[in-house]
Amino acid sequence: MGRWRLRDLAVDAVRNVTGTPARSLLLGVVAAGVVGGLVFTELAFTQSLLDFQASFAAKGGHVVVASNDDGLPAARCAALAATPGIAAAAVEPGVPVETNVAPGTLFQTGTFTAGGLGLFTAGTQPEVADVADRWILAAAAADELGLEPGMWLSIDGESRRVGAVVDTEDRNPQIARWILTIAPPVGDVTQCWVEYAPGAQSGRIELLDTIFADTGDNLVVRPWIRLDEFARNPTQELAGRPQRNAWVAAGLLLAALWWLATWFRRAHIGLYRAVGTSPTALLILGFVEAALPLIVGAAAGTLWATAAWAAGSGGFPDPDQARIAVRAAASTLLVALVAAPLLWPLTGRGSVAQQLKDR
Amino acid sequence: MTAAVALEGVWHRYGSGPWVLEGLDLEVAAGEAVAVMGPSGSGKTTLLSIVGLLTEPTRGRVRLGGVPVPRSRRRDRLRAGWFAWVFQTVNVLGHRTAEDNTALGLLARGVPREEATRQARAALGQVGLAERAGSPVVDLSGGELQRVCIARAVAAAPKVVLADEPTGQLDHATSVRVLDALWAARRPDTALVVATHDPQVAERCGRILRLVDGRLIEEPT
């Protein structure tokens, strides 16, 4: 005496699915809606965190400034840039000056070591080699002076071309009217700017305190921006997001829909039982019948949600967002796949004779 | 000669309700056709369900080929191997073809699909539905559907066919065609137990039993 061959059971399940297109389509569409909605929610939520993090970084949230009016060794500061995950620049404000372009109007000058370009602009920056011996104008200064890269500017008889105009508005609006130059890391400066990679959360201030401990009592090390202006904690928000465990409810919702469909198929299940189909074979049959529309629907929902989100945001999810969204979709699907077929063998526990009469 | 199927001292009731079957004994030999008659509610369907291992009796024993049936999950496999059913209400997978429905019992016994389909077509031919093998069953008439059920029952070459009011919902002419199909398709060594109200069904059987007060009384044929 044999029993159902697995392949034939799967073929039967597929024929049951394709033979009832309305039911299969309904389950697939609901799966697409539920999974797609969850994916969209995750993408939108994580994007809000990423936007915040980007804004936080752009405004200098990871920048720490050591300052000492008695002087900090420029070379020691610049050397920090050799450490992975750290950008550093020694900065020395200069004196207000007049220019040949706008006599009578004072502009602040300043020098910084090469890494300062990235620290002040937090964005696209010119190559250091292109501006090494030139003036670097902050945007407001360039605007006031009517200068563009390549033009000549003379300060106190020293003429140089303008090497670049940099936008410091986000990171350091205070230097928007400054005229800057790159200087080698020699001697002492009054400021050392250090930007850490976002992952390095602890020990930021302590590191500079240690490195410059010997520079005297006037050393002050502080975050560049007041952190209380950025009270959000993305890590906590991600961990505590309301939809974090929604995959359980979403999966059970899809399973419940399948259970409802199963209830209306008691006579079919009874027929399978009457011809000798075992509970295990019924479980497999129910699994395959549920899996096809659920998998197709969940995949379609994920793609739909991603496409809709991409169309709205103008970009594709980054790998972390994609991972979170796919995990939510896969978890929902897994719960539904595990729970949905359970009713098949459970439905088969009663009297077959009674089941065959059910409609 | 050992009976194909036998009931020994079978009592049955649903929950704490009254006894439907009361110490009932029955033996059906291979190839024998037995009609079980009785009024509605007398327990004919219950009797067939117990014979066909769809329902476990409250008390008593079922023997198949002389061997007691265990109370275990093996009943599923025994059911597939020994029995095939023809029900009063047409039980089919409505979205599948006649061929698919007919092959169901064979597939449940592990017959490969190609072979099951071949045998299903042959069985449909025996009941006069060769031309409708590929038709969805929703396109078939009531009589044709019942013949599909007969084809499904006989295709699996069971030792016993159990028919519960097989003509209960059919008109006279259709009933005759369905019964002709059942008798024509049944193998000589296949036992047939039919629960029926219909005298024309009973007349075709070699033995008529009447179910009265939970016990079987043999009637002369």
PDB file of N, CA and C in Angstrom, chain A residues 1-5 7-8 11-12 15-16 19-20 265 267-268 271-280 351-353 356-357 359, chain B residues 45 49 54-55 73 76-77 79-81 85 87 89-96 100 104-105 107-114 152:
ATOM      1  N   MET A   1       0.832  -1.195   0.000  1.00  0.00           N
ATOM      2  CA  MET A   1       0.000   0.000   0.000  1.00  0.00           C
ATOM      3  C   MET A   1       0.869   1.248   0.000  1.00  0.00           C
ATOM      4  N   GLY A   2       0.686   2.079  -0.987  1.00  0.00           N
ATOM      5  CA  GLY A   2       1.490   3.291  -1.055  1.00  0.00           C
ATOM      6  C   GLY A   2       0.790   4.469  -0.417  1.00  0.00           C
ATOM      7  N   ARG A   3       1.384   5.596  -0.562  1.00  0.00           N
ATOM      8  CA  ARG A   3       0.780   6.847  -0.120  1.00  0.00           C
ATOM      9  C   ARG A   3       1.172   7.931  -1.108  1.00  0.00           C
ATOM     10  N   TRP A   4       0.575   9.093  -0.977  1.00  0.00           N
ATOM     11  CA  TRP A   4       0.816  10.193  -1.910  1.00  0.00           C
ATOM     12  C   TRP A   4       2.316  10.364  -2.176  1.00  0.00           C
ATOM     13  N   ARG A   5       2.650  10.466  -3.447  1.00  0.00           N
ATOM     14  CA  ARG A   5       4.017  10.877  -3.769  1.00  0.00           C
ATOM     15  C   ARG A   5       4.083  12.385  -3.594  1.00  0.00           C
ATOM     16  N   ARG A   7       5.669  14.686  -5.093  1.00  0.00           N
ATOM     17  CA  ARG A   7       5.561  15.481  -6.322  1.00  0.00           C
ATOM     18  C   ARG A   7       4.104  15.562  -6.777  1.00  0.00           C
ATOM     19  N   ASP A   8       3.413  14.426  -6.694  1.00  0.00           N
ATOM     20  CA  ASP A   8       2.011  14.421  -7.123  1.00  0.00           C
ATOM     21  C   ASP A   8       1.148  15.274  -6.184  1.00  0.00           C
ATOM     22  N   VAL A  11       1.764  18.779  -7.200  1.00  0.00           N
ATOM     23  CA  VAL A  11       1.049  19.074  -8.455  1.00  0.00           C
ATOM     24  C   VAL A  11      -0.434  19.276  -8.166  1.00  0.00           C
ATOM     25  N   ASP A  12      -0.992  18.444  -7.290  1.00  0.00           N
ATOM     26  CA  ASP A  12      -2.404  18.585  -6.941  1.00  0.00           C
ATOM     27  C   ASP A  12      -2.662  19.940  -6.291  1.00  0.00           C
ATOM     28  N   ARG A  15      -2.599  22.616  -8.897  1.00  0.00           N
ATOM     29  CA  ARG A  15      -3.834  22.611  -9.694  1.00  0.00           C
ATOM     30  C   ARG A  15      -5.010  23.178  -8.899  1.00  0.00           C
ATOM     31  N   ASN A  16      -5.017  22.927  -7.596  1.00  0.00           N
ATOM     32  CA  ASN A  16      -6.082  23.521  -6.772  1.00  0.00           C
ATOM     33  C   ASN A  16      -5.955  25.043  -6.738  1.00  0.00           C
ATOM     34  N   GLY A  19      -6.745  26.345 -10.232  1.00  0.00           N
ATOM     35  CA  GLY A  19      -8.145  26.072 -10.558  1.00  0.00           C
ATOM     36  C   GLY A  19      -9.124  26.993  -9.844  1.00  0.00           C
ATOM     37  N   THR A  20      -8.612  27.701  -8.843  1.00  0.00           N
ATOM     38  CA  THR A  20      -9.463  28.653  -8.104  1.00  0.00           C
ATOM     39  C   THR A  20      -8.805  30.028  -8.155  1.00  0.00           C
ATOM     40  N   ARG A 265     -13.686  25.092   2.639  1.00  0.00           N
ATOM     41  CA  ARG A 265     -13.247  23.955   1.824  1.00  0.00           C
ATOM     42  C   ARG A 265     -13.255  22.661   2.628  1.00  0.00           C
ATOM     43  N   ALA A 267     -15.381  20.360   2.733  1.00  0.00           N
ATOM     44  CA  ALA A 267     -15.796  19.194   1.942  1.00  0.00           C
ATOM     45  C   ALA A 267     -14.632  18.690   1.084  1.00  0.00           C
ATOM     46  N   HIS A 268     -13.838  19.603   0.548  1.00  0.00           N
ATOM     47  CA  HIS A 268     -12.677  19.176  -0.240  1.00  0.00           C
ATOM     48  C   HIS A 268     -11.685  18.408   0.629  1.00  0.00           C
ATOM     49  N   LEU A 271     -12.939  15.089   1.272  1.00  0.00           N
ATOM     50  CA  LEU A 271     -12.758  14.201   0.115  1.00  0.00           C
ATOM     51  C   LEU A 271     -11.339  13.635   0.078  1.00  0.00           C
ATOM     52  N   TYR A 272     -10.372  14.503   0.316  1.00  0.00           N
ATOM     53  CA  TYR A 272      -8.980  14.024   0.361  1.00  0.00           C
ATOM     54  C   TYR A 272      -8.819  12.968   1.456  1.00  0.00           C
ATOM     55  N   ARG A 273      -9.466  13.242   2.602  1.00  0.00           N
ATOM     56  CA  ARG A 273      -9.371  12.273   3.700  1.00  0.00           C
ATOM     57  C   ARG A 273     -10.062  10.958   3.324  1.00  0.00           C
ATOM     58  N   ALA A 274     -11.199  11.075   2.640  1.00  0.00           N
ATOM     59  CA  ALA A 274     -11.973   9.870   2.312  1.00  0.00           C
ATOM     60  C   ALA A 274     -11.191   8.935   1.394  1.00  0.00           C
ATOM     61  N   VAL A 275     -10.330   9.506   0.555  1.00  0.00           N
ATOM     62  CA  VAL A 275      -9.548   8.635  -0.331  1.00  0.00           C
ATOM     63  C   VAL A 275      -8.250   8.184   0.338  1.00  0.00           C
ATOM     64  N   GLY A 276      -8.069   8.549   1.618  1.00  0.00           N
ATOM     65  CA  GLY A 276      -6.948   7.994   2.370  1.00  0.00           C
ATOM     66  C   GLY A 276      -5.768   8.922   2.540  1.00  0.00           C
ATOM     67  N   THR A 277      -5.973  10.211   2.352  1.00  0.00           N
ATOM     68  CA  THR A 277      -4.868  11.163   2.529  1.00  0.00           C
ATOM     69  C   THR A 277      -4.589  11.338   4.020  1.00  0.00           C
ATOM     70  N   SER A 278      -3.341  11.181   4.401  1.00  0.00           N
ATOM     71  CA  SER A 278      -2.983  11.258   5.823  1.00  0.00           C
ATOM     72  C   SER A 278      -2.929  12.716   6.275  1.00  0.00           C
ATOM     73  N   PRO A 279      -2.982  12.941   7.602  1.00  0.00           N
ATOM     74  CA  PRO A 279      -2.855  14.318   8.110  1.00  0.00           C
ATOM     75  C   PRO A 279      -1.564  14.999   7.651  1.00  0.00           C
ATOM     76  N   THR A 280      -0.479  14.232   7.581  1.00  0.00           N
ATOM     77  CA  THR A 280       0.785  14.826   7.131  1.00  0.00           C
ATOM     78  C   THR A 280       0.678  15.276   5.675  1.00  0.00           C
ATOM     79  N   SER A 351     -15.225  14.007  11.965  1.00  0.00           N
ATOM     80  CA  SER A 351     -15.779  12.918  11.173  1.00  0.00           C
ATOM     81  C   SER A 351     -15.695  13.244   9.693  1.00  0.00           C
ATOM     82  N   VAL A 352     -15.120  12.335   8.932  1.00  0.00           N
ATOM     83  CA  VAL A 352     -15.029  12.528   7.484  1.00  0.00           C
ATOM     84  C   VAL A 352     -16.425  12.581   6.894  1.00  0.00           C
ATOM     85  N   ALA A 353     -17.290  11.707   7.395  1.00  0.00           N
ATOM     86  CA  ALA A 353     -18.643  11.636   6.846  1.00  0.00           C
ATOM     87  C   ALA A 353     -19.347  12.982   6.990  1.00  0.00           C
ATOM     88  N   LEU A 356     -17.789  15.658   4.665  1.00  0.00           N
ATOM     89  CA  LEU A 356     -18.166  15.542   3.254  1.00  0.00           C
ATOM     90  C   LEU A 356     -19.517  16.196   2.984  1.00  0.00           C
ATOM     91  N   LYS A 357     -20.324  16.331   4.019  1.00  0.00           N
ATOM     92  CA  LYS A 357     -21.628  16.958   3.833  1.00  0.00           C
ATOM     93  C   LYS A 357     -21.538  18.470   3.928  1.00  0.00           C
ATOM     94  N   ARG A 359     -20.648  22.300   3.307  1.00  0.00           N
ATOM     95  CA  ARG A 359     -20.488  23.117   2.090  1.00  0.00           C
ATOM     96  C   ARG A 359     -20.043  24.510   2.482  1.00  0.00           C
TER      97      ARG A 359
ATOM     98  N   THR B  45     -25.951   5.531   7.183  1.00  0.00           N
ATOM     99  CA  THR B  45     -24.700   6.239   6.874  1.00  0.00           C
ATOM    100  C   THR B  45     -23.658   5.977   7.949  1.00  0.00           C
ATOM    101  N   SER B  49     -20.049   4.383   7.430  1.00  0.00           N
ATOM    102  CA  SER B  49     -18.867   5.124   7.892  1.00  0.00           C
ATOM    103  C   SER B  49     -17.975   4.244   8.757  1.00  0.00           C
ATOM    104  N   LEU B  54     -14.254   5.500   8.334  1.00  0.00           N
ATOM    105  CA  LEU B  54     -14.356   6.949   8.497  1.00  0.00           C
ATOM    106  C   LEU B  54     -14.732   7.305   9.927  1.00  0.00           C
ATOM    107  N   THR B  55     -15.391   6.379  10.582  1.00  0.00           N
ATOM    108  CA  THR B  55     -15.818   6.590  11.970  1.00  0.00           C
ATOM    109  C   THR B  55     -15.419   5.378  12.785  1.00  0.00           C
ATOM    110  N   ARG B  73      -3.259   5.637  13.433  1.00  0.00           N
ATOM    111  CA  ARG B  73      -3.195   6.443  12.222  1.00  0.00           C
ATOM    112  C   ARG B  73      -3.109   5.577  10.975  1.00  0.00           C
ATOM    113  N   ASP B  76      -5.816   5.554   8.026  1.00  0.00           N
ATOM    114  CA  ASP B  76      -5.815   6.344   6.784  1.00  0.00           C
ATOM    115  C   ASP B  76      -5.358   5.484   5.613  1.00  0.00           C
ATOM    116  N   ARG B  77      -4.280   4.757   5.852  1.00  0.00           N
ATOM    117  CA  ARG B  77      -3.718   3.945   4.764  1.00  0.00           C
ATOM    118  C   ARG B  77      -4.602   2.744   4.467  1.00  0.00           C
ATOM    119  N   ARG B  79      -7.792   2.656   4.847  1.00  0.00           N
ATOM    120  CA  ARG B  79      -8.955   3.204   4.159  1.00  0.00           C
ATOM    121  C   ARG B  79      -8.646   3.382   2.669  1.00  0.00           C
ATOM    122  N   ALA B  80      -7.466   3.924   2.386  1.00  0.00           N
ATOM    123  CA  ALA B  80      -7.107   4.160   0.989  1.00  0.00           C
ATOM    124  C   ALA B  80      -6.979   2.841   0.239  1.00  0.00           C
ATOM    125  N   GLY B  81      -6.491   1.830   0.911  1.00  0.00           N
ATOM    126  CA  GLY B  81      -6.250   0.565   0.231  1.00  0.00           C
ATOM    127  C   GLY B  81      -7.485  -0.296   0.048  1.00  0.00           C
ATOM    128  N   TRP B  85     -15.569   5.266  -2.066  1.00  0.00           N
ATOM    129  CA  TRP B  85     -16.899   5.750  -1.691  1.00  0.00           C
ATOM    130  C   TRP B  85     -17.641   6.360  -2.870  1.00  0.00           C
ATOM    131  N   PHE B  87     -20.934   8.853  -2.740  1.00  0.00           N
ATOM    132  CA  PHE B  87     -21.800   9.522  -1.769  1.00  0.00           C
ATOM    133  C   PHE B  87     -23.103   9.985  -2.412  1.00  0.00           C
ATOM    134  N   THR B  89     -24.501  13.020  -1.789  1.00  0.00           N
ATOM    135  CA  THR B  89     -24.145  14.338  -2.305  1.00  0.00           C
ATOM    136  C   THR B  89     -22.865  14.175  -3.097  1.00  0.00           C
ATOM    137  N   VAL B  90     -22.856  14.778  -4.249  1.00  0.00           N
ATOM    138  CA  VAL B  90     -21.701  14.618  -5.128  1.00  0.00           C
ATOM    139  C   VAL B  90     -20.501  15.337  -4.518  1.00  0.00           C
ATOM    140  N   ASN B  91     -19.472  14.572  -4.185  1.00  0.00           N
ATOM    141  CA  ASN B  91     -18.266  15.159  -3.617  1.00  0.00           C
ATOM    142  C   ASN B  91     -17.155  15.141  -4.654  1.00  0.00           C
ATOM    143  N   VAL B  92     -16.918  16.291  -5.179  1.00  0.00           N
ATOM    144  CA  VAL B  92     -15.847  16.429  -6.171  1.00  0.00           C
ATOM    145  C   VAL B  92     -15.092  17.716  -5.880  1.00  0.00           C
ATOM    146  N   LEU B  93     -13.897  17.792  -6.449  1.00  0.00           N
ATOM    147  CA  LEU B  93     -13.168  19.051  -6.430  1.00  0.00           C
ATOM    148  C   LEU B  93     -13.695  19.844  -7.621  1.00  0.00           C
ATOM    149  N   GLY B  94     -14.533  20.824  -7.340  1.00  0.00           N
ATOM    150  CA  GLY B  94     -15.310  21.474  -8.379  1.00  0.00           C
ATOM    151  C   GLY B  94     -14.493  22.189  -9.431  1.00  0.00           C
ATOM    152  N   HIS B  95     -13.281  22.587  -9.096  1.00  0.00           N
ATOM    153  CA  HIS B  95     -12.470  23.366 -10.021  1.00  0.00           C
ATOM    154  C   HIS B  95     -11.541  22.489 -10.850  1.00  0.00           C
ATOM    155  N   ARG B  96     -11.635  21.168 -10.657  1.00  0.00           N
ATOM    156  CA  ARG B  96     -10.720  20.254 -11.355  1.00  0.00           C
ATOM    157  C   ARG B  96     -11.489  19.476 -12.421  1.00  0.00           C
ATOM    158  N   ASP B 100      -8.991  14.448 -13.222  1.00  0.00           N
ATOM    159  CA  ASP B 100      -8.284  14.717 -11.972  1.00  0.00           C
ATOM    160  C   ASP B 100      -9.047  14.138 -10.786  1.00  0.00           C
ATOM    161  N   LEU B 104      -7.933  10.775  -8.076  1.00  0.00           N
ATOM    162  CA  LEU B 104      -7.593  11.153  -6.700  1.00  0.00           C
ATOM    163  C   LEU B 104      -7.274   9.947  -5.804  1.00  0.00           C
ATOM    164  N   GLY B 105      -8.141   8.931  -5.863  1.00  0.00           N
ATOM    165  CA  GLY B 105      -7.932   7.757  -5.011  1.00  0.00           C
ATOM    166  C   GLY B 105      -6.662   7.006  -5.368  1.00  0.00           C
ATOM    167  N   LEU B 107      -3.962   8.352  -6.730  1.00  0.00           N
ATOM    168  CA  LEU B 107      -2.823   9.163  -6.280  1.00  0.00           C
ATOM    169  C   LEU B 107      -2.600   8.993  -4.791  1.00  0.00           C
ATOM    170  N   ALA B 108      -3.688   8.915  -4.044  1.00  0.00           N
ATOM    171  CA  ALA B 108      -3.568   8.754  -2.588  1.00  0.00           C
ATOM    172  C   ALA B 108      -2.947   7.406  -2.230  1.00  0.00           C
ATOM    173  N   ARG B 109      -2.994   6.468  -3.164  1.00  0.00           N
ATOM    174  CA  ARG B 109      -2.375   5.152  -2.925  1.00  0.00           C
ATOM    175  C   ARG B 109      -0.954   5.100  -3.449  1.00  0.00           C
ATOM    176  N   GLY B 110      -0.445   6.228  -3.948  1.00  0.00           N
ATOM    177  CA  GLY B 110       0.946   6.271  -4.384  1.00  0.00           C
ATOM    178  C   GLY B 110       1.154   5.906  -5.834  1.00  0.00           C
ATOM    179  N   VAL B 111       0.069   5.770  -6.592  1.00  0.00           N
ATOM    180  CA  VAL B 111       0.219   5.481  -8.022  1.00  0.00           C
ATOM    181  C   VAL B 111       0.761   6.739  -8.702  1.00  0.00           C
ATOM    182  N   PRO B 112       1.816   6.645  -9.508  1.00  0.00           N
ATOM    183  CA  PRO B 112       2.358   7.838 -10.173  1.00  0.00           C
ATOM    184  C   PRO B 112       1.282   8.509 -11.032  1.00  0.00           C
ATOM    185  N   ARG B 113       1.385   9.825 -11.152  1.00  0.00           N
ATOM    186  CA  ARG B 113       0.311  10.592 -11.787  1.00  0.00           C
ATOM    187  C   ARG B 113       0.016  10.130 -13.211  1.00  0.00           C
ATOM    188  N   GLU B 114       1.057   9.808 -13.982  1.00  0.00           N
ATOM    189  CA  GLU B 114       0.819   9.404 -15.373  1.00  0.00           C
ATOM    190  C   GLU B 114      -0.042   8.142 -15.413  1.00  0.00           C
ATOM    191  N   ARG B 152     -14.254   7.270  -9.948  1.00  0.00           N
ATOM    192  CA  ARG B 152     -13.206   7.470  -8.939  1.00  0.00           C
ATOM    193  C   ARG B 152     -13.166   6.292  -7.981  1.00  0.00           C
TER     194      ARG B 152
END
